[in-house]
PDB file of C-alpha atoms and ligand atoms in Angstrom:
ATOM      1  CA  MET G   1     -17.742   0.128  -3.760  1.00 93.00           C
ATOM      2  CA  ASN G   2     -15.516   3.053  -4.642  1.00 98.00           C
ATOM      3  CA  LEU G   3     -14.568   5.821  -2.212  1.00 98.00           C
ATOM      4  CA  TYR G   4     -17.113   8.292  -3.569  1.00 98.00           C
ATOM      5  CA  GLU G   5     -19.962   5.787  -3.152  1.00 98.00           C
ATOM      6  CA  TYR G   6     -18.718   5.017   0.350  1.00 98.00           C
ATOM      7  CA  LEU G   7     -18.725   8.718   1.268  1.00 98.00           C
ATOM      8  CA  SER G   8     -22.202   9.194  -0.217  1.00 98.00           C
ATOM      9  CA  GLN G   9     -23.908   6.593   1.926  1.00 97.00           C
ATOM     10  CA  GLY G  10     -25.286   7.478   5.347  1.00 95.00           C
ATOM     11  CA  ILE G  11     -23.376   9.570   7.851  1.00 98.00           C
ATOM     12  CA  LYS G  12     -19.751   8.922   8.648  1.00 98.00           C
ATOM     13  CA  HIS G  13     -17.062  10.032  11.051  1.00 98.00           C
ATOM     14  CA  PHE G  14     -13.553  10.604   9.739  1.00 98.00           C
ATOM     15  CA  THR G  15     -10.468  11.179  11.862  1.00 98.00           C
ATOM     16  CA  LEU G  16      -7.924  13.717  10.641  1.00 98.00           C
ATOM     17  CA  ILE G  17      -4.294  12.897  11.282  1.00 97.00           C
ATOM     18  CA  ASP G  18      -1.835  15.713  10.597  1.00 95.00           C
ATOM     19  CA  PRO G  19       1.641  14.134  10.335  1.00 93.00           C
ATOM     20  CA  ASP G  20       3.225  17.429  11.384  1.00 90.00           C
ATOM     21  CA  LYS G  21       1.355  17.499  14.693  1.00 89.00           C
ATOM     22  CA  SER G  22       0.873  13.840  15.524  1.00 81.00           C
ATOM     23  CA  VAL G  23       4.172  12.174  16.331  1.00 85.00           C
ATOM     24  CA  ASP G  24       2.237   9.270  17.793  1.00 93.00           C
ATOM     25  CA  TYR G  25      -0.038   8.891  14.785  1.00 96.00           C
ATOM     26  CA  LEU G  26      -0.407   5.127  15.020  1.00 97.00           C
ATOM     27  CA  ARG G  27      -1.671   5.380  18.574  1.00 96.00           C
ATOM     28  CA  ILE G  28      -4.277   7.925  17.419  1.00 97.00           C
ATOM     29  CA  ALA G  29      -5.230   5.761  14.450  1.00 97.00           C
ATOM     30  CA  ARG G  30      -5.704   2.718  16.708  1.00 97.00           C
ATOM     31  CA  TYR G  31      -7.908   4.687  19.105  1.00 97.00           C
ATOM     32  CA  ALA G  32      -9.955   6.010  16.195  1.00 98.00           C
ATOM     33  CA  LEU G  33     -10.413   2.580  14.638  1.00 98.00           C
ATOM     34  CA  GLU G  34     -11.378   1.101  17.979  1.00 98.00           C
ATOM     35  CA  ALA G  35     -13.902   3.934  18.378  1.00 98.00           C
ATOM     36  CA  GLY G  36     -15.512   2.989  15.066  1.00 98.00           C
ATOM     37  CA  THR G  37     -14.295   5.825  12.859  1.00 98.00           C
ATOM     38  CA  ASP G  38     -15.231   5.294   9.208  1.00 98.00           C
ATOM     39  CA  GLY G  39     -12.086   6.665   7.614  1.00 98.00           C
ATOM     40  CA  ILE G  40      -8.806   8.462   8.168  1.00 98.00           C
ATOM     41  CA  LEU G  41      -7.845  11.713   6.480  1.00 98.00           C
ATOM     42  CA  VAL G  42      -4.120  12.442   6.347  1.00 97.00           C
ATOM     43  CA  GLY G  43      -2.731  15.903   5.671  1.00 96.00           C
ATOM     44  CA  GLY G  44      -2.049  19.340   7.063  1.00 92.00           C
ATOM     45  CA  SER G  45      -1.308  22.941   6.252  1.00 87.00           C
ATOM     46  CA  LEU G  46       2.408  23.126   7.008  1.00 90.00           C
ATOM     47  CA  GLY G  47       5.640  21.198   7.412  1.00 87.00           C
ATOM     48  CA  ILE G  48       4.999  17.797   5.786  1.00 92.00           C
ATOM     49  CA  THR G  49       7.511  16.180   3.438  1.00 92.00           C
ATOM     50  CA  ALA G  50       6.675  13.682   0.698  1.00 92.00           C
ATOM     51  CA  SER G  51       8.603  10.857   2.380  1.00 94.00           C
ATOM     52  CA  GLN G  52       6.930  11.547   5.732  1.00 94.00           C
ATOM     53  CA  MET G  53       3.522  11.462   4.072  1.00 96.00           C
ATOM     54  CA  GLU G  54       4.282   8.181   2.327  1.00 96.00           C
ATOM     55  CA  LYS G  55       5.444   6.555   5.569  1.00 96.00           C
ATOM     56  CA  VAL G  56       2.517   7.811   7.652  1.00 97.00           C
ATOM     57  CA  VAL G  57      -0.054   6.679   5.068  1.00 98.00           C
ATOM     58  CA  LYS G  58       1.560   3.242   4.675  1.00 98.00           C
ATOM     59  CA  ASP G  59       1.771   2.728   8.429  1.00 97.00           C
ATOM     60  CA  ILE G  60      -1.865   3.718   8.923  1.00 98.00           C
ATOM     61  CA  LYS G  61      -2.963   1.531   5.993  1.00 98.00           C
ATOM     62  CA  SER G  62      -1.256  -1.423   7.651  1.00 98.00           C
ATOM     63  CA  VAL G  63      -3.601  -1.178  10.654  1.00 97.00           C
ATOM     64  CA  ALA G  64      -6.743   0.350   9.098  1.00 98.00           C
ATOM     65  CA  ASN G  65      -9.787  -1.513   7.872  1.00 97.00           C
ATOM     66  CA  VAL G  66     -11.325   1.751   6.597  1.00 98.00           C
ATOM     67  CA  PRO G  67     -10.317   4.070   3.734  1.00 98.00           C
ATOM     68  CA  VAL G  68      -7.247   6.262   4.189  1.00 98.00           C
ATOM     69  CA  VAL G  69      -7.712   9.476   2.219  1.00 98.00           C
ATOM     70  CA  LEU G  70      -5.295  12.305   1.442  1.00 98.00           C
ATOM     71  CA  PHE G  71      -6.284  15.784   2.574  1.00 98.00           C
ATOM     72  CA  PRO G  72      -3.325  17.632   1.059  1.00 97.00           C
ATOM     73  CA  GLY G  73      -2.273  21.087   2.161  1.00 95.00           C
ATOM     74  CA  SER G  74       0.458  21.133  -0.485  1.00 95.00           C
ATOM     75  CA  LEU G  75       1.822  19.275  -3.505  1.00 96.00           C
ATOM     76  CA  SER G  76       4.276  17.336  -1.336  1.00 94.00           C
ATOM     77  CA  GLN G  77       1.376  15.501   0.287  1.00 96.00           C
ATOM     78  CA  LEU G  78       0.493  13.167  -2.592  1.00 97.00           C
ATOM     79  CA  THR G  79       1.150   9.426  -2.460  1.00 96.00           C
ATOM     80  CA  ASP G  80      -0.590   6.462  -4.020  1.00 95.00           C
ATOM     81  CA  ALA G  81      -0.290   4.516  -0.793  1.00 97.00           C
ATOM     82  CA  ALA G  82      -3.696   6.064   0.050  1.00 98.00           C
ATOM     83  CA  ASP G  83      -7.109   5.032  -1.260  1.00 98.00           C
ATOM     84  CA  GLY G  84      -8.025   8.436  -2.597  1.00 98.00           C
ATOM     85  CA  VAL G  85      -7.478  12.159  -2.437  1.00 98.00           C
ATOM     86  CA  LEU G  86      -9.717  15.098  -1.664  1.00 98.00           C
ATOM     87  CA  PHE G  87      -8.681  17.197  -4.661  1.00 98.00           C
ATOM     88  CA  LEU G  88      -9.279  20.534  -2.995  1.00 98.00           C
ATOM     89  CA  SER G  89      -9.965  23.897  -4.546  1.00 98.00           C
ATOM     90  CA  VAL G  90     -10.192  26.641  -1.925  1.00 98.00           C
ATOM     91  CA  LEU G  91     -13.197  28.463  -3.343  1.00 98.00           C
ATOM     92  CA  ASN G  92     -12.920  31.484  -1.077  1.00 97.00           C
ATOM     93  CA  SER G  93      -9.195  31.993  -1.440  1.00 98.00           C
ATOM     94  CA  LEU G  94      -8.164  35.388  -2.787  1.00 98.00           C
ATOM     95  CA  ASP G  95      -5.112  33.803  -4.423  1.00 98.00           C
ATOM     96  CA  PRO G  96      -5.678  31.912  -7.700  1.00 98.00           C
ATOM     97  CA  TYR G  97      -2.861  29.517  -6.751  1.00 98.00           C
ATOM     98  CA  PHE G  98      -5.146  27.893  -4.155  1.00 98.00           C
ATOM     99  CA  ILE G  99      -8.177  27.831  -6.469  1.00 98.00           C
ATOM    100  CA  ILE G 100      -6.576  26.368  -9.622  1.00 98.00           C
ATOM    101  CA  GLY G 101      -2.768  26.833  -9.580  1.00 98.00           C
ATOM    102  CA  ALA G 102      -1.808  24.019  -7.206  1.00 98.00           C
ATOM    103  CA  GLN G 103      -4.472  21.824  -8.832  1.00 98.00           C
ATOM    104  CA  VAL G 104      -2.849  22.135 -12.275  1.00 98.00           C
ATOM    105  CA  HIS G 105       0.480  20.938 -10.838  1.00 98.00           C
ATOM    106  CA  GLY G 106      -1.235  18.301  -8.684  1.00 98.00           C
ATOM    107  CA  ALA G 107      -3.253  16.944 -11.609  1.00 98.00           C
ATOM    108  CA  VAL G 108      -0.097  16.224 -13.619  1.00 98.00           C
ATOM    109  CA  LEU G 109       1.539  14.542 -10.618  1.00 97.00           C
ATOM    110  CA  ILE G 110      -1.506  12.344 -10.071  1.00 98.00           C
ATOM    111  CA  ALA G 111      -1.898  11.423 -13.754  1.00 98.00           C
ATOM    112  CA  LYS G 112       1.798  10.570 -14.133  1.00 97.00           C
ATOM    113  CA  HIS G 113       2.764   9.138 -10.775  1.00 96.00           C
ATOM    114  CA  TYR G 114      -0.298   8.217  -8.748  1.00 96.00           C
ATOM    115  CA  PRO G 115      -2.930   7.044 -11.261  1.00 95.00           C
ATOM    116  CA  ARG G 116      -4.439   4.557  -8.819  1.00 94.00           C
ATOM    117  CA  LEU G 117      -5.621   7.309  -6.448  1.00 97.00           C
ATOM    118  CA  GLU G 118      -9.352   7.908  -6.562  1.00 98.00           C
ATOM    119  CA  VAL G 119      -9.750  11.646  -7.058  1.00 98.00           C
ATOM    120  CA  ILE G 120     -12.674  13.360  -5.326  1.00 98.00           C
ATOM    121  CA  SER G 121     -13.026  16.935  -6.596  1.00 98.00           C
ATOM    122  CA  THR G 122     -13.774  18.948  -3.469  1.00 98.00           C
ATOM    123  CA  ALA G 123     -14.848  22.556  -3.027  1.00 98.00           C
ATOM    124  CA  TYR G 124     -13.086  23.696   0.127  1.00 98.00           C
ATOM    125  CA  VAL G 125     -15.084  26.489   1.743  1.00 98.00           C
ATOM    126  CA  ILE G 126     -13.561  28.161   4.780  1.00 98.00           C
ATOM    127  CA  VAL G 127     -15.730  29.639   7.498  1.00 98.00           C
ATOM    128  CA  GLY G 128     -15.237  31.782  10.598  1.00 96.00           C
ATOM    129  CA  ASP G 129     -11.881  31.290  12.272  1.00 89.00           C
ATOM    130  CA  GLY G 130     -10.413  29.342   9.368  1.00 95.00           C
ATOM    131  CA  GLY G 131      -7.364  28.215  11.345  1.00 93.00           C
ATOM    132  CA  ALA G 132      -4.060  27.585   9.596  1.00 94.00           C
ATOM    133  CA  ALA G 133      -5.881  26.396   6.455  1.00 95.00           C
ATOM    134  CA  GLY G 134      -7.612  29.754   6.069  1.00 96.00           C
ATOM    135  CA  PHE G 135      -4.464  31.739   6.779  1.00 96.00           C
ATOM    136  CA  VAL G 136      -2.114  29.749   4.566  1.00 96.00           C
ATOM    137  CA  SER G 137      -4.565  29.629   1.646  1.00 97.00           C
ATOM    138  CA  MET G 138      -5.115  33.405   1.747  1.00 97.00           C
ATOM    139  CA  SER G 139      -8.826  32.939   2.273  1.00 98.00           C
ATOM    140  CA  LYS G 140     -11.499  35.407   3.140  1.00 97.00           C
ATOM    141  CA  PRO G 141     -13.476  33.206   5.540  1.00 97.00           C
ATOM    142  CA  ILE G 142     -17.268  33.373   5.507  1.00 98.00           C
ATOM    143  CA  PRO G 143     -18.577  34.921   8.756  1.00 98.00           C
ATOM    144  CA  TYR G 144     -20.248  32.379  11.089  1.00 98.00           C
ATOM    145  CA  THR G 145     -23.396  34.523  10.963  1.00 98.00           C
ATOM    146  CA  ARG G 146     -23.815  34.407   7.160  1.00 98.00           C
ATOM    147  CA  PRO G 147     -25.323  31.075   6.058  1.00 98.00           C
ATOM    148  CA  ASP G 148     -26.623  32.927   2.981  1.00 98.00           C
ATOM    149  CA  ILE G 149     -23.059  33.493   1.739  1.00 98.00           C
ATOM    150  CA  ALA G 150     -22.172  29.847   2.447  1.00 98.00           C
ATOM    151  CA  THR G 151     -25.279  28.880   0.433  1.00 98.00           C
ATOM    152  CA  ALA G 152     -24.083  30.940  -2.517  1.00 98.00           C
ATOM    153  CA  TYR G 153     -20.755  29.076  -2.490  1.00 98.00           C
ATOM    154  CA  ALA G 154     -22.566  25.738  -2.149  1.00 98.00           C
ATOM    155  CA  LEU G 155     -24.800  26.472  -5.142  1.00 98.00           C
ATOM    156  CA  ALA G 156     -21.792  27.509  -7.209  1.00 98.00           C
ATOM    157  CA  ALA G 157     -19.891  24.354  -6.179  1.00 98.00           C
ATOM    158  CA  GLY G 158     -22.899  22.229  -7.171  1.00 98.00           C
ATOM    159  CA  TYR G 159     -23.339  23.901 -10.568  1.00 98.00           C
ATOM    160  CA  ILE G 160     -19.614  23.691 -11.322  1.00 98.00           C
ATOM    161  CA  GLY G 161     -19.864  19.966 -10.575  1.00 98.00           C
ATOM    162  CA  PHE G 162     -17.674  19.354  -7.551  1.00 98.00           C
ATOM    163  CA  LYS G 163     -18.283  15.875  -6.143  1.00 98.00           C
ATOM    164  CA  ALA G 164     -17.838  17.057  -2.558  1.00 99.00           C
ATOM    165  CA  LEU G 165     -17.905  20.216  -0.497  1.00 99.00           C
ATOM    166  CA  TYR G 166     -15.837  20.541   2.678  1.00 98.00           C
ATOM    167  CA  LEU G 167     -17.233  23.190   5.029  1.00 98.00           C
ATOM    168  CA  GLU G 168     -14.234  24.033   7.198  1.00 98.00           C
ATOM    169  CA  ALA G 169     -14.001  26.152  10.347  1.00 98.00           C
ATOM    170  CA  GLY G 170     -10.269  25.417  10.599  1.00 97.00           C
ATOM    171  CA  SER G 171      -8.378  22.948  12.705  1.00 96.00           C
ATOM    172  CA  GLY G 172      -8.669  23.862  16.382  1.00 96.00           C
ATOM    173  CA  ALA G 173     -11.220  26.608  15.639  1.00 97.00           C
ATOM    174  CA  PRO G 174     -12.791  28.064  18.793  1.00 97.00           C
ATOM    175  CA  GLN G 175     -16.248  27.540  17.260  1.00 97.00           C
ATOM    176  CA  PRO G 176     -17.353  24.917  14.737  1.00 98.00           C
ATOM    177  CA  VAL G 177     -19.472  25.659  11.663  1.00 98.00           C
ATOM    178  CA  PRO G 178     -22.899  26.587  13.108  1.00 98.00           C
ATOM    179  CA  PRO G 179     -25.674  24.027  12.516  1.00 98.00           C
ATOM    180  CA  ASP G 180     -27.844  26.581  10.675  1.00 98.00           C
ATOM    181  CA  MET G 181     -25.044  27.076   8.159  1.00 98.00           C
ATOM    182  CA  VAL G 182     -24.661  23.300   7.727  1.00 98.00           C
ATOM    183  CA  ARG G 183     -28.448  23.096   7.146  1.00 98.00           C
ATOM    184  CA  ALA G 184     -28.363  25.823   4.499  1.00 98.00           C
ATOM    185  CA  VAL G 185     -25.404  24.281   2.681  1.00 98.00           C
ATOM    186  CA  ARG G 186     -26.969  20.804   2.878  1.00 98.00           C
ATOM    187  CA  LYS G 187     -30.054  22.140   1.083  1.00 98.00           C
ATOM    188  CA  ALA G 188     -27.988  23.819  -1.617  1.00 98.00           C
ATOM    189  CA  PHE G 189     -25.339  21.163  -2.338  1.00 98.00           C
ATOM    190  CA  PRO G 190     -26.563  17.821  -3.686  1.00 97.00           C
ATOM    191  CA  ARG G 191     -23.448  15.669  -3.337  1.00 98.00           C
ATOM    192  CA  VAL G 192     -21.036  14.708  -0.522  1.00 98.00           C
ATOM    193  CA  LEU G 193     -20.952  17.280   2.285  1.00 98.00           C
ATOM    194  CA  ILE G 194     -18.043  17.145   4.736  1.00 99.00           C
ATOM    195  CA  VAL G 195     -17.964  19.329   7.875  1.00 98.00           C
ATOM    196  CA  GLY G 196     -15.000  19.884  10.176  1.00 98.00           C
ATOM    197  CA  GLY G 197     -13.111  22.240  12.427  1.00 98.00           C
ATOM    198  CA  GLY G 198     -13.569  22.903  16.145  1.00 98.00           C
ATOM    199  CA  ILE G 199     -15.793  19.889  16.915  1.00 98.00           C
ATOM    200  CA  ARG G 200     -14.820  18.717  20.395  1.00 97.00           C
ATOM    201  CA  SER G 201     -17.963  17.428  22.112  1.00 97.00           C
ATOM    202  CA  SER G 202     -20.606  14.847  21.369  1.00 97.00           C
ATOM    203  CA  GLU G 203     -23.360  17.491  21.780  1.00 97.00           C
ATOM    204  CA  VAL G 204     -21.815  19.641  19.058  1.00 98.00           C
ATOM    205  CA  ALA G 205     -21.164  16.620  16.826  1.00 98.00           C
ATOM    206  CA  ARG G 206     -24.797  15.529  17.231  1.00 98.00           C
ATOM    207  CA  SER G 207     -26.185  18.994  16.479  1.00 98.00           C
ATOM    208  CA  ILE G 208     -24.191  19.101  13.237  1.00 98.00           C
ATOM    209  CA  ALA G 209     -25.021  15.473  12.363  1.00 98.00           C
ATOM    210  CA  ARG G 210     -28.746  16.293  12.575  1.00 98.00           C
ATOM    211  CA  GLU G 211     -28.361  18.671   9.630  1.00 98.00           C
ATOM    212  CA  GLY G 212     -27.530  15.759   7.341  1.00 98.00           C
ATOM    213  CA  PRO G 213     -23.889  16.055   6.247  1.00 98.00           C
ATOM    214  CA  ASN G 214     -22.236  12.910   4.889  1.00 98.00           C
ATOM    215  CA  VAL G 215     -19.010  13.179   6.873  1.00 98.00           C
ATOM    216  CA  ILE G 216     -18.009  14.847  10.140  1.00 98.00           C
ATOM    217  CA  VAL G 217     -14.270  15.240  10.741  1.00 98.00           C
ATOM    218  CA  THR G 218     -12.419  15.580  14.034  1.00 98.00           C
ATOM    219  CA  GLY G 219      -8.677  16.097  14.240  1.00 97.00           C
ATOM    220  CA  THR G 220      -7.648  18.118  17.295  1.00 97.00           C
ATOM    221  CA  LEU G 221      -9.834  15.991  19.568  1.00 97.00           C
ATOM    222  CA  ALA G 222      -8.185  12.847  18.196  1.00 96.00           C
ATOM    223  CA  GLU G 223      -4.780  14.309  19.039  1.00 95.00           C
ATOM    224  CA  GLU G 224      -5.640  15.692  22.461  1.00 96.00           C
ATOM    225  CA  SER G 225      -8.209  13.246  23.863  1.00 96.00           C
ATOM    226  CA  PRO G 226      -8.469  10.187  21.606  1.00 95.00           C
ATOM    227  CA  GLU G 227     -10.360   8.345  24.358  1.00 95.00           C
ATOM    228  CA  LYS G 228     -13.334  10.653  23.620  1.00 96.00           C
ATOM    229  CA  LEU G 229     -13.659   9.565  19.994  1.00 97.00           C
ATOM    230  CA  GLY G 230     -16.008   6.683  20.797  1.00 97.00           C
ATOM    231  CA  GLU G 231     -18.520   9.080  22.296  1.00 97.00           C
ATOM    232  CA  ILE G 232     -18.326  11.369  19.246  1.00 98.00           C
ATOM    233  CA  VAL G 233     -18.781   8.496  16.802  1.00 98.00           C
ATOM    234  CA  ARG G 234     -21.825   7.244  18.742  1.00 98.00           C
ATOM    235  CA  ALA G 235     -23.365  10.729  18.872  1.00 98.00           C
ATOM    236  CA  ILE G 236     -23.008  11.085  15.108  1.00 98.00           C
ATOM    237  CA  LYS G 237     -24.504   7.677  14.346  1.00 96.00           C
ATOM    238  CA  GLN G 238     -27.401   8.012  16.789  1.00 93.00           C
ATOM    239  CA  ARG G 239     -28.208  11.624  15.948  1.00 86.00           C
TER     240      ARG G 239
HETATM  241  C1  1GP M 301      -9.373  20.504  10.025  1.00 60.68           C
HETATM  242  O1  1GP M 301     -11.682  20.046   9.775  1.00 60.68           O
HETATM  243  C2  1GP M 301     -10.495  19.548  10.264  1.00 60.68           C
HETATM  244  O2  1GP M 301      -9.073  20.612   8.686  1.00 60.68           O
HETATM  245  C3  1GP M 301     -10.569  19.115  11.708  1.00 60.68           C
HETATM  246  O3  1GP M 301     -10.591  20.196  12.599  1.00 60.68           O
HETATM  247  O4  1GP M 301      -8.775  19.711  14.234  1.00 60.68           O
HETATM  248  O5  1GP M 301     -10.619  21.247  14.855  1.00 60.68           O
HETATM  249  O6  1GP M 301     -11.039  18.807  14.624  1.00 60.68           O
HETATM  250  P1  1GP M 301     -10.235  19.958  14.166  1.00 60.68           P
END
């Protein structure tokens, strides 16, 4: 089964590890794997070098029995030590660099240097707080109260042909993407739907899981209270 098929089936929990924030990344990865996470995303908005990325991904791969997937915030975050890459286009950025500029450079790097990576074209849609991702990518985040605008982006992403859509409230966001927005986007986007940002409790994870996304991501919680991951994974699976 390839990564895309894996992401398409059922509902999954992925743990985000940001090498810039998580010095003790192997400890977090072990907690997450023990908790039953279905995959590890590696990446971040700022401060990650290519050699650091390579080392972190290789170390995590050496303990992980689940896919390890790149979630790159910049061109320096590509390595073929991973199983695949979310090839992100920030649809609501106001700067063309984040919509297609970085992708043109990244595509050549992947084709020449990392051809084994499975590439998952991903519409990155930033909502509400947006966190560092929203700020760095010069985005105009969709207000939490406007599922209709999120739906418009989801329809566009579907018609353009993106394989996945990542609905992002931003790492550490004070509020996650509201369930009614997840529901609206789920209806409008036919392929893999990933939701993340600001999910810190099993109640919130469950309320989002009930709207039928394919993947729910937690990062800050994994850094701050990895012992709570088991509860989150169970809430998602039992929705
Ligand atoms: C950020 O969606 C991810 O890109 C995870 O967010 O750190 O808030 O869990 P948190």
